[in-house]
Short mmCIF file of N, CA and C in Angstrom, two decimals:
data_model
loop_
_atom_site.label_atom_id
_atom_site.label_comp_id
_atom_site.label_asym_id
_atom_site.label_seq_id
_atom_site.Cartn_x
_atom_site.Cartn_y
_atom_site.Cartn_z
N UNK N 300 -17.11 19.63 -101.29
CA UNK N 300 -18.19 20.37 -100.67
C UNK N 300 -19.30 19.42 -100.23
N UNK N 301 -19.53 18.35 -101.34
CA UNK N 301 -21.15 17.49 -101.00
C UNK N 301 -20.34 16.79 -99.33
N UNK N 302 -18.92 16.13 -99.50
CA UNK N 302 -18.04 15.56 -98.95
C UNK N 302 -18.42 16.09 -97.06
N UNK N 303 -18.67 17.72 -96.99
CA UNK N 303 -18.58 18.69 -96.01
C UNK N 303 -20.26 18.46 -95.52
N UNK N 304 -21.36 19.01 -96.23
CA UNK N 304 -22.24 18.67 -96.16
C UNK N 304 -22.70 17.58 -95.40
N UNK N 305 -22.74 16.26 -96.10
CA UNK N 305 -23.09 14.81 -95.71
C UNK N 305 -21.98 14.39 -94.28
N UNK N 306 -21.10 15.01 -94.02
CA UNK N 306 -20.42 14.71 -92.41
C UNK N 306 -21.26 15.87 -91.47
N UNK N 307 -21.64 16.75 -91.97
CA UNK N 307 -22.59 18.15 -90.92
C UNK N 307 -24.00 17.53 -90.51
N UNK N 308 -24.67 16.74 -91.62
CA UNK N 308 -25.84 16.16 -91.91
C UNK N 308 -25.58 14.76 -91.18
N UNK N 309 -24.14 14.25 -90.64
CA UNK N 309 -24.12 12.73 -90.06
C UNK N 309 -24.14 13.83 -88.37
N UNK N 310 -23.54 14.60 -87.73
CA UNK N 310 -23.22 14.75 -86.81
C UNK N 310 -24.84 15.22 -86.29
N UNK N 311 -25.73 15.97 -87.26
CA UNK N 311 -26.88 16.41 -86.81
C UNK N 311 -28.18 15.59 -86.10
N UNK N 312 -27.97 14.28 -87.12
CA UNK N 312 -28.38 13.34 -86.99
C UNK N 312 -28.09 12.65 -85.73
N UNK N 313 -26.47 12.77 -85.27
CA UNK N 313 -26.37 11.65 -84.24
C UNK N 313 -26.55 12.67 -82.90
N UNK N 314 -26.65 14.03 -83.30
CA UNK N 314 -26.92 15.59 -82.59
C UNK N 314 -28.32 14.70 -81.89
N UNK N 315 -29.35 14.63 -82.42
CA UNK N 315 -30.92 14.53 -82.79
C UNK N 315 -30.84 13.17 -81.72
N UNK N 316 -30.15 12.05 -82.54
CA UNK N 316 -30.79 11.25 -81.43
C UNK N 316 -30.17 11.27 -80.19
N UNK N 317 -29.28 11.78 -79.60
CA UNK N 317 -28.69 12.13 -77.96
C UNK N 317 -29.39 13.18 -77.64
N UNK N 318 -29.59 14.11 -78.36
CA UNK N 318 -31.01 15.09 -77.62
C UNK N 318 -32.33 14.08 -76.64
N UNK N 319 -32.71 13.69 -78.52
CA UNK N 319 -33.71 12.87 -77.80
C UNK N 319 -34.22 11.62 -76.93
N UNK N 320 -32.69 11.06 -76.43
CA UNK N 320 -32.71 9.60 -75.47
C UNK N 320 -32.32 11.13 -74.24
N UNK N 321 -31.66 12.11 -74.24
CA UNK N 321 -31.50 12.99 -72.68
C UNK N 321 -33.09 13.22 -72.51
N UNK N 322 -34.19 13.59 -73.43
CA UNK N 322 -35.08 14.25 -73.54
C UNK N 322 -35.99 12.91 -72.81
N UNK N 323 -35.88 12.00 -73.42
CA UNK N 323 -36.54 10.52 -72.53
C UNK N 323 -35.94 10.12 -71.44
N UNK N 324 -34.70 10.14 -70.96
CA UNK N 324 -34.19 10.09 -69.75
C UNK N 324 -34.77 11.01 -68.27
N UNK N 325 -34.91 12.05 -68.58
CA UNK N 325 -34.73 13.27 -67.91
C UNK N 325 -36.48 13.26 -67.50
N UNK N 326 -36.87 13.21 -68.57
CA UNK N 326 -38.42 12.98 -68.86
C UNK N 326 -38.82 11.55 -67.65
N UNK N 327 -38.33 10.71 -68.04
CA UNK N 327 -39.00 9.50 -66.82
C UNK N 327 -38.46 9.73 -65.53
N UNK N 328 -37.22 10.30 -65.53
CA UNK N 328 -36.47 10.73 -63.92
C UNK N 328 -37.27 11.39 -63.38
N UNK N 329 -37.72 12.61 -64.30
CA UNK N 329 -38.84 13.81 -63.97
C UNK N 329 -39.74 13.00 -63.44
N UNK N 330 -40.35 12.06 -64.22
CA UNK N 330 -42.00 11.48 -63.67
C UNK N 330 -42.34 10.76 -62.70
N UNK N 331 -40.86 10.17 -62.35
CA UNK N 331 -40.48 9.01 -61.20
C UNK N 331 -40.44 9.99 -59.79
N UNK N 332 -39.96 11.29 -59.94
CA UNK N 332 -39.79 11.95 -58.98
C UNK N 332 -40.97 12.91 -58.77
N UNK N 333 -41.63 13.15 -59.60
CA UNK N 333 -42.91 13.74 -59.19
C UNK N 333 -43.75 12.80 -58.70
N UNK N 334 -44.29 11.53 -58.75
CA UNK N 334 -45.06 10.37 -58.26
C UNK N 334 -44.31 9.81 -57.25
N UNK N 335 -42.67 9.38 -57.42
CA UNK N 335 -42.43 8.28 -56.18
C UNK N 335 -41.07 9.18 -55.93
N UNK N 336 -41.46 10.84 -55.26
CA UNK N 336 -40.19 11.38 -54.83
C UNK N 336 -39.07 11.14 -53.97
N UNK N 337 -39.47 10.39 -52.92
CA UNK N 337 -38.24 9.56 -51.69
C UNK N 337 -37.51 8.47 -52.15
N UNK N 338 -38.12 7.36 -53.11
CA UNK N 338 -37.87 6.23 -53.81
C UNK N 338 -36.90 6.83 -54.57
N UNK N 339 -36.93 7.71 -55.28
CA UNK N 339 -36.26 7.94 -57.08
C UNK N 339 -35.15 8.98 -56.04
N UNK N 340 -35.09 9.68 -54.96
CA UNK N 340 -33.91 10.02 -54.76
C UNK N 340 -33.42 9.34 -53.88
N UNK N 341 -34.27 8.35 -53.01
CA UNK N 341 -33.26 7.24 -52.64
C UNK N 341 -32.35 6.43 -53.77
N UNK N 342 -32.72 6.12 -54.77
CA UNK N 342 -32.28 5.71 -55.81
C UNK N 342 -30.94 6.55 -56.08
N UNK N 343 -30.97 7.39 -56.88
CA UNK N 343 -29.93 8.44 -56.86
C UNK N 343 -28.87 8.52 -56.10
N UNK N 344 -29.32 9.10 -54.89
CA UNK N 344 -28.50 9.00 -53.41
C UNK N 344 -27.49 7.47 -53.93
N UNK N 345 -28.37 6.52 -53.82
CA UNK N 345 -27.11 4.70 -54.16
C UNK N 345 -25.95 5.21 -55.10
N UNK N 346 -27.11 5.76 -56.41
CA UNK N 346 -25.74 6.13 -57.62
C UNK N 346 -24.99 6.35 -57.27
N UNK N 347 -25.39 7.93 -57.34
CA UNK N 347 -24.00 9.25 -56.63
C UNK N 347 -23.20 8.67 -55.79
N UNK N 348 -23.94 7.90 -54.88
CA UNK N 348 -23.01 7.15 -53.52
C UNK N 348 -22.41 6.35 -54.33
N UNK N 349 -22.32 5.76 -55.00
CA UNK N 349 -21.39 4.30 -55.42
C UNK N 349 -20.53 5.42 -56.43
N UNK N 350 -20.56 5.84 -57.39
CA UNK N 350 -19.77 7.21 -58.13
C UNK N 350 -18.83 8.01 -57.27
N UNK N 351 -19.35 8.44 -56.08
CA UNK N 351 -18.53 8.84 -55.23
C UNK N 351 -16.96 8.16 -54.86
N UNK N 352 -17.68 7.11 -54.35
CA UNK N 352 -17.02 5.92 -53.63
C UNK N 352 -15.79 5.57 -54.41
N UNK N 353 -16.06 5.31 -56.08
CA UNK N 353 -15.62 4.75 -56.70
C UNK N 353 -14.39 5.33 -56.93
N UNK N 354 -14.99 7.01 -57.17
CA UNK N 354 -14.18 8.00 -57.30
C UNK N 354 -12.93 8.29 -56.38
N UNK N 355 -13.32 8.18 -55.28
CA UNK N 355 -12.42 8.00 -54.29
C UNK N 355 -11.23 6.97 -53.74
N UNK N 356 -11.89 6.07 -54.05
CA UNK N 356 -10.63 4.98 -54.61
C UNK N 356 -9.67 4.85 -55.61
N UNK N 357 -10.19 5.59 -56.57
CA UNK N 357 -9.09 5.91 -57.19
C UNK N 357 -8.19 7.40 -57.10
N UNK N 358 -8.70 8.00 -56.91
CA UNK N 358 -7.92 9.06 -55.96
C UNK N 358 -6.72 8.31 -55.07
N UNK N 359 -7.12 7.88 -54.14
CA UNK N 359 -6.90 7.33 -53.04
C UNK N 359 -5.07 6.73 -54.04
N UNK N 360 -5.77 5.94 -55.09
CA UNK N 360 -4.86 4.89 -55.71
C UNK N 360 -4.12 5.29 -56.41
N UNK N 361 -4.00 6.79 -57.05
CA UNK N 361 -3.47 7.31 -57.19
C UNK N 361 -2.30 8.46 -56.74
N UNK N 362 -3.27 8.63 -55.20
CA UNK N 362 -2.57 9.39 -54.78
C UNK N 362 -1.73 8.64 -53.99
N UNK N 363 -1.58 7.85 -53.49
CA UNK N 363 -0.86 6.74 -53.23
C UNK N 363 0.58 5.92 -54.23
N UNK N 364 0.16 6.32 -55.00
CA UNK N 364 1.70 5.86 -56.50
C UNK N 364 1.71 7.49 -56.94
N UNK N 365 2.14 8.31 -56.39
CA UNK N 365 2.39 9.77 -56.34
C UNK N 365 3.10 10.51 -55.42
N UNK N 366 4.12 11.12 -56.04
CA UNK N 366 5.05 11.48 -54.97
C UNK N 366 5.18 13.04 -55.27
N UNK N 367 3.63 13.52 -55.52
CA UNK N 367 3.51 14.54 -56.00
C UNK N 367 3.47 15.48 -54.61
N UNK N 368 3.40 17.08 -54.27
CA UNK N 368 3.53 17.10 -52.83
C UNK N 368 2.06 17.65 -52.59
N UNK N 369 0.91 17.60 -53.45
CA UNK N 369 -0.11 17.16 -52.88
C UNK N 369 -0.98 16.53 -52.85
N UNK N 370 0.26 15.49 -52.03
CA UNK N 370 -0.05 13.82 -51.90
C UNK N 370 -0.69 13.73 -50.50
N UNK N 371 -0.35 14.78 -49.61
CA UNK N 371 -1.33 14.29 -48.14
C UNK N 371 -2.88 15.24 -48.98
N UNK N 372 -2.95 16.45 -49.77
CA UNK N 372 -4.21 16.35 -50.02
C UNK N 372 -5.21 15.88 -50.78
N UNK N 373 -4.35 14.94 -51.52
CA UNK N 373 -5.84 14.00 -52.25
C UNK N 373 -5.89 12.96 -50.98
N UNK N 374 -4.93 12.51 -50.69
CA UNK N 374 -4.89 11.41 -49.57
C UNK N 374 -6.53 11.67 -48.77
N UNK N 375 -6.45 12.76 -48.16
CA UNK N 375 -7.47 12.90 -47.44
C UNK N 375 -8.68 13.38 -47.97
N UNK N 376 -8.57 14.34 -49.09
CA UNK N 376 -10.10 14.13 -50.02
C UNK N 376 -10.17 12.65 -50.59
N UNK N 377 -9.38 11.52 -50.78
CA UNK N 377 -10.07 10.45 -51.32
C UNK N 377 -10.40 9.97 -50.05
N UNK N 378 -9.95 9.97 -48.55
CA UNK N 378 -11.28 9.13 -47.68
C UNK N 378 -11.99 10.14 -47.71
N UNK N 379 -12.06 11.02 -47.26
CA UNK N 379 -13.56 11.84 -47.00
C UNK N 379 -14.29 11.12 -48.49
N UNK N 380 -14.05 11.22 -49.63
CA UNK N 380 -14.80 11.18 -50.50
C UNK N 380 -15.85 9.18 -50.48
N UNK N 381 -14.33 8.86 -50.05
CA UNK N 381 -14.63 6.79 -49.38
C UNK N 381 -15.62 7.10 -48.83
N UNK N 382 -14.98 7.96 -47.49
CA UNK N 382 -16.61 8.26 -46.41
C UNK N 382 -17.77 8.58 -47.03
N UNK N 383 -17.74 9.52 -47.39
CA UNK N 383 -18.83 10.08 -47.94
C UNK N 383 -19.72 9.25 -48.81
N UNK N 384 -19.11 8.16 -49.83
CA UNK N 384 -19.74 6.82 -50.55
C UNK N 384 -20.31 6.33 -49.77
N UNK N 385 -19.75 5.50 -48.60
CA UNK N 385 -20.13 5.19 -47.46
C UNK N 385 -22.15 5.13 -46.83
N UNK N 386 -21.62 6.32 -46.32
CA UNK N 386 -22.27 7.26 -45.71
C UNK N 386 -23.70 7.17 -46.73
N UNK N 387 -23.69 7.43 -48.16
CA UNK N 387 -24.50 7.03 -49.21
C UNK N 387 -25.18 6.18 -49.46
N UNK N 388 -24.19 4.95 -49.63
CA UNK N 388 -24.85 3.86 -49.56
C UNK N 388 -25.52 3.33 -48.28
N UNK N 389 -25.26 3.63 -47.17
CA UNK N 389 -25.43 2.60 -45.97
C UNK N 389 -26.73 3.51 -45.51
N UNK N 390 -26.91 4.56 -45.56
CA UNK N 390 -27.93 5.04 -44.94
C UNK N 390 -28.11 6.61 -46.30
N UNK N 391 -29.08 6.41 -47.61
CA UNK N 391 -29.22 7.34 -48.83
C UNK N 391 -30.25 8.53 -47.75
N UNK N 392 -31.42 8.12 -46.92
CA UNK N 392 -32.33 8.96 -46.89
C UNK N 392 -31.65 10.35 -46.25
N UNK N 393 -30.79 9.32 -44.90
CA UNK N 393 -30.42 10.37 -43.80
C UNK N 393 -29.40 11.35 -44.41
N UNK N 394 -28.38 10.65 -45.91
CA UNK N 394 -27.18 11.51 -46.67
C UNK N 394 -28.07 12.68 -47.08
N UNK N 395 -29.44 12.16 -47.58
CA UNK N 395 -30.30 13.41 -48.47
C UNK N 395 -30.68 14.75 -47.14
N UNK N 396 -30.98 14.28 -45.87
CA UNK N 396 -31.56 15.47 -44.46
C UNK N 396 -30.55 15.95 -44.64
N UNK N 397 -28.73 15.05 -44.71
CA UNK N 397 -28.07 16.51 -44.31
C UNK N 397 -28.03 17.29 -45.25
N UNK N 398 -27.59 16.87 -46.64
CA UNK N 398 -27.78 17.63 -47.60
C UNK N 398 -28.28 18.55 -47.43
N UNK N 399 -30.35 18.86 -47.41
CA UNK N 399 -30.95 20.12 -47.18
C UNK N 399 -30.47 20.31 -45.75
N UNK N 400 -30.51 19.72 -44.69
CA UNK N 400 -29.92 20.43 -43.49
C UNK N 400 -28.65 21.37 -43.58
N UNK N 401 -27.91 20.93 -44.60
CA UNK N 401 -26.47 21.88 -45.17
C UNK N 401 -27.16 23.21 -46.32
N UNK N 402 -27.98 22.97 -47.15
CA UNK N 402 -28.37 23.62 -47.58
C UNK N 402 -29.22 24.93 -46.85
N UNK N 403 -29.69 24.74 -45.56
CA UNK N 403 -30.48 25.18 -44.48
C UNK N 403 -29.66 26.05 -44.28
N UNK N 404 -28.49 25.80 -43.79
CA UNK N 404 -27.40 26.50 -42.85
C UNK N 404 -27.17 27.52 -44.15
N UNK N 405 -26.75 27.27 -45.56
CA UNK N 405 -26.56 28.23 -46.01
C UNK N 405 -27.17 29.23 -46.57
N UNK N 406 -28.56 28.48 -46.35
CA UNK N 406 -29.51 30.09 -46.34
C UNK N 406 -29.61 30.85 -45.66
N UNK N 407 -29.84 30.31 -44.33
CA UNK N 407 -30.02 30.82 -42.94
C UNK N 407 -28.50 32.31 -43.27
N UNK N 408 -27.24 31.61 -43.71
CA UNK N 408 -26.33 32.58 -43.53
C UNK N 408 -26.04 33.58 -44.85
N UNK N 409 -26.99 33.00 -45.62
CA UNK N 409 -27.04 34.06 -47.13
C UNK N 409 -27.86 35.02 -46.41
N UNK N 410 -29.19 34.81 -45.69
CA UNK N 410 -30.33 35.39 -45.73
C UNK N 410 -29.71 36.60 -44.56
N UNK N 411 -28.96 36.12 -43.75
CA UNK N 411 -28.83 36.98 -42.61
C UNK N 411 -27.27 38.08 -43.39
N UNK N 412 -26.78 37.49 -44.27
CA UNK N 412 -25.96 38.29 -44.94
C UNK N 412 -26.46 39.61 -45.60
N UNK N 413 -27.83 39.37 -46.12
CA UNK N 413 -28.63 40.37 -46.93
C UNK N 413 -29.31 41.50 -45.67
N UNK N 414 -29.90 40.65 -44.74
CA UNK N 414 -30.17 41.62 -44.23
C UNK N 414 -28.84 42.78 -43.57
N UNK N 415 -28.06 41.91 -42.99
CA UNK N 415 -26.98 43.16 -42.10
C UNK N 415 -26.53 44.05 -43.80
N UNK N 416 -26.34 43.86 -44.77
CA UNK N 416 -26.06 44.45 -46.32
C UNK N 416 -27.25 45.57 -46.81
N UNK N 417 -28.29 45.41 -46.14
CA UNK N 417 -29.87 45.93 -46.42
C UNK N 417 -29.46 47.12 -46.41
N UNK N 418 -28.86 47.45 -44.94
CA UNK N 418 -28.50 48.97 -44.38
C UNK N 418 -27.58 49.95 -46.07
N UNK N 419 -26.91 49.08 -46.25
CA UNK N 419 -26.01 49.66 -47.74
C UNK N 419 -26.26 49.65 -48.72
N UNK N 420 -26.98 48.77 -48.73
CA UNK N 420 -27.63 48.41 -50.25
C UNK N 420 -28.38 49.83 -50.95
N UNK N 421 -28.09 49.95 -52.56
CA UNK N 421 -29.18 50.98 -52.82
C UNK N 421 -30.74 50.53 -53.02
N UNK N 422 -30.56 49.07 -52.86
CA UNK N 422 -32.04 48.41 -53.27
C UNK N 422 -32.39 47.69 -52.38
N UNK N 423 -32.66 48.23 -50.88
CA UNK N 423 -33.20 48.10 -50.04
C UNK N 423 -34.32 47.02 -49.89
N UNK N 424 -35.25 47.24 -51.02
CA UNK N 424 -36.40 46.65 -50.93
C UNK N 424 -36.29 45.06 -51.27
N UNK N 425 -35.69 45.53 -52.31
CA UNK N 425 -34.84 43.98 -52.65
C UNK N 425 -34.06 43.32 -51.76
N UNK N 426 -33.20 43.89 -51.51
CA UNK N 426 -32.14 43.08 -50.47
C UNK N 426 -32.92 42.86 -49.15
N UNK N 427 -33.88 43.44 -48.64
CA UNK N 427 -34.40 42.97 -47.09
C UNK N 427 -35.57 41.93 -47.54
N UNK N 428 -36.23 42.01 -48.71
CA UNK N 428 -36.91 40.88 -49.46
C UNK N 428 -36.26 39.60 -49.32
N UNK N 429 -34.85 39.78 -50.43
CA UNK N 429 -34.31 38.73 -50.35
C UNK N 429 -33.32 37.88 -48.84
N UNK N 430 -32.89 38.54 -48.43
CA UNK N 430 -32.66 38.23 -46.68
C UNK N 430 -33.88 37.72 -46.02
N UNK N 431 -34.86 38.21 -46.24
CA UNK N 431 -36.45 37.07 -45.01
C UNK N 431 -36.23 36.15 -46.07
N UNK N 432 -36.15 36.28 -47.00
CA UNK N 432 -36.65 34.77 -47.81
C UNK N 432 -35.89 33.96 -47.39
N UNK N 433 -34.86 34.26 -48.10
CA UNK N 433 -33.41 33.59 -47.52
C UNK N 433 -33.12 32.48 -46.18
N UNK N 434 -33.96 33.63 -45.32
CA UNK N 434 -33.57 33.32 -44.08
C UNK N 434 -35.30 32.32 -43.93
N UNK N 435 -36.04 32.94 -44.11
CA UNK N 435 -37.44 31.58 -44.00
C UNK N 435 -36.89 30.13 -44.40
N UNK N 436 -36.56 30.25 -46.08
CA UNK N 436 -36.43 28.93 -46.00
C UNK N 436 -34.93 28.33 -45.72
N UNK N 437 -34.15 28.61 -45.24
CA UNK N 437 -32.70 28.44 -44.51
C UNK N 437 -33.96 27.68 -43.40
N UNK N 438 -34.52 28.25 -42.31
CA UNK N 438 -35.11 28.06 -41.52
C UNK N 438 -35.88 26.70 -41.32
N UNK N 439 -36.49 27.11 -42.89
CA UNK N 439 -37.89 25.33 -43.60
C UNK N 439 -36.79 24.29 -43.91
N UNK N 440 -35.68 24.45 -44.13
CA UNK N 440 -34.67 23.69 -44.31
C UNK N 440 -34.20 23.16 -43.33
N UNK N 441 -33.74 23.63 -41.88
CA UNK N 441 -33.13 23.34 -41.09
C UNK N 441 -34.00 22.41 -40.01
N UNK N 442 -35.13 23.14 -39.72
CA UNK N 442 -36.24 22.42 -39.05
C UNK N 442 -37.12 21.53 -39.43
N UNK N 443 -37.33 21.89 -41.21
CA UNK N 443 -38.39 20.62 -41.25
C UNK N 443 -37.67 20.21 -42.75
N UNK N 444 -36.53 19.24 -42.39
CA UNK N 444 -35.59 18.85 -43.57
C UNK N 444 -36.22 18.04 -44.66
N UNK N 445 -37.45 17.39 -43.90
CA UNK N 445 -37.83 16.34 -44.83
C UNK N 445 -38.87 16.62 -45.69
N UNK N 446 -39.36 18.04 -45.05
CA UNK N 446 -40.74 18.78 -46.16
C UNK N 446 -39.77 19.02 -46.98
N UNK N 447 -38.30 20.04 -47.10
CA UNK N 447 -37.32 20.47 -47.82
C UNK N 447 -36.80 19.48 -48.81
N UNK N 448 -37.04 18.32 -47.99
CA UNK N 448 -36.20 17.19 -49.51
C UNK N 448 -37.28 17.14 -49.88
N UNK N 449 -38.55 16.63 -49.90
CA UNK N 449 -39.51 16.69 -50.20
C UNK N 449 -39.81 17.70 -51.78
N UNK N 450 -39.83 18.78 -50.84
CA UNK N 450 -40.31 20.15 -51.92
C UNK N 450 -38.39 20.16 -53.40
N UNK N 451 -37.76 20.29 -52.61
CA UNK N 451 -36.52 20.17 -53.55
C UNK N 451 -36.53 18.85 -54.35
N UNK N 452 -37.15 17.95 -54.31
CA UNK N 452 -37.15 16.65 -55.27
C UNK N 452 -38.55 16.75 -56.34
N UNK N 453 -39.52 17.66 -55.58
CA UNK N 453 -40.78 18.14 -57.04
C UNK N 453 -40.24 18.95 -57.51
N UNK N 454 -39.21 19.64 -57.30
CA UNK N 454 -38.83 21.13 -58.17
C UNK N 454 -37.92 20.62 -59.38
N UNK N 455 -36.69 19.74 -58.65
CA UNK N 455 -36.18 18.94 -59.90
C UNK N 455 -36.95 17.89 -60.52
N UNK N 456 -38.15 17.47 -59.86
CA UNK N 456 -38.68 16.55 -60.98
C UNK N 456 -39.54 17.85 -62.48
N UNK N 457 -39.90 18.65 -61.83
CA UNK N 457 -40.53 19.65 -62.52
C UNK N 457 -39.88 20.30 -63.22
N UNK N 458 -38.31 20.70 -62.87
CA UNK N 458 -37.21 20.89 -63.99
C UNK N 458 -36.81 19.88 -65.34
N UNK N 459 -36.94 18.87 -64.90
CA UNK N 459 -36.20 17.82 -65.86
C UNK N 459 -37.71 17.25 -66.38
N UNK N 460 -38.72 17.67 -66.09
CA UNK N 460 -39.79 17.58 -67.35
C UNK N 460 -39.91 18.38 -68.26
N UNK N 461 -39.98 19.95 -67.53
CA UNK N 461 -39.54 21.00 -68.30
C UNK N 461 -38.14 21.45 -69.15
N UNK N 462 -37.51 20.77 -68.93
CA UNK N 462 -36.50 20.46 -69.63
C UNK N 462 -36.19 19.72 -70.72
N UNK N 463 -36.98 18.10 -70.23
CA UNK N 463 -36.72 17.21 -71.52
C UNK N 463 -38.32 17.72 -72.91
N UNK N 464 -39.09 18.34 -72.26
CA UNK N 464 -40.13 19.00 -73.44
C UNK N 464 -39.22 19.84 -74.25
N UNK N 465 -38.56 20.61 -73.77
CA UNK N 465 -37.62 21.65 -74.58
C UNK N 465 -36.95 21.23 -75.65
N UNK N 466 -36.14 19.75 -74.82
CA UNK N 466 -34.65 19.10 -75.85
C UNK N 466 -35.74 18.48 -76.99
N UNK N 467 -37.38 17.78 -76.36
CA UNK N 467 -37.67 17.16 -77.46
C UNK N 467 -38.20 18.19 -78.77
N UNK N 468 -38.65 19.72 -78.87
CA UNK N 468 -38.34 20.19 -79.44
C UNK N 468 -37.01 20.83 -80.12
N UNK N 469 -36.05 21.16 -79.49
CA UNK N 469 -35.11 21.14 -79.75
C UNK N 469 -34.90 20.18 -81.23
N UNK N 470 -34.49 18.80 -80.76
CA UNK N 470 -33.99 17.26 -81.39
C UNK N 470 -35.27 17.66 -82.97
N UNK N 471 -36.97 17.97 -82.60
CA UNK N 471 -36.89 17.80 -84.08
C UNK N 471 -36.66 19.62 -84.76
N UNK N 472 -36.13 20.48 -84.16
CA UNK N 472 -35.77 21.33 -85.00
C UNK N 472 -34.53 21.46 -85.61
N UNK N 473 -33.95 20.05 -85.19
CA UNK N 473 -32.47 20.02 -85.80
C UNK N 473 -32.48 19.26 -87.37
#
């Protein structure tokens, strides 16, 4: 039993400190992106881009010593995915416009979904609410991409502060 105990009491412990290095991680990402928001997701953008990339090569290398029969479709998700590394690294800001520019388009077509749905909906008020919104910032997205990365890089910096305050309570209530 003490045996059961003292392994619950080792895992809590090593629980506690990975809380609290996510809780400091998340926490300076947060602070980097609320002060130097284009920098810290240009930054990012490199990661993801080189993760991508990486990812894709081995795809690629795999799907390649595979005579599995869907071998033409990793084939071609590992370049798109090459590309897409690419594309990341060589130019992070312009990968981040399309991003919200893609994100744009799918508001624009959520928002216009809600409204033609408005007519059926029993919650009218709601659903033609949520359709202008929808469709506004689909709109703030599409036209002014860079207020949109902009505003979408304080929201996750403002998440992952509000977040790592949580884990660091969390970590000492464990």
């Amino acid at each position: 039993m003490n045996d059961i105990q003292s392994q619950i009491n080792t895992i809590f412990r090593m629980t506690k400190g990975m809380t609290i290095f996510r809780a400091v991680v998340m926490l300076i990402i947060g602070i980097a992106m609320l002060f130097a928001p284009l920098q810290t997701l240009w930054w990012m953008t490199i990661v993801i881009g080189a993760i991508v990339m990486v990812d894709g090569i081995a795809l690629l290398s795999s799907a390649l010593q595979s005579d599995d029969e869907l071998r033409n479709v990793m084939v071609v998700n590992a370049i798109l995915l090459i590309i897409l590394g690419i594309f990341s690294l060589s130019a992070p800001l312009m990968m981040d416009m399309i991003w919200v520019m893609l994100l744009g388009i799918w508001q624009l077509l959520a928002g216009l979904q809600y409204l033609f749905l408005q007519k059926k909906s029993r919650h009218t008020l709601f659903t033609l609410t949520n359709g202008v919104i929808s469709v506004l910032a689909g709109l703030f997205f599409l036209f002014l991409p860079f207020g949109g990365l902009l505003a979408a890089t304080w929201l996750i910096a403002i998440i992952l502060i509000a977040s790592s305050v949580m884990n660091f309570f969390t970590a000492f209530k464990l």
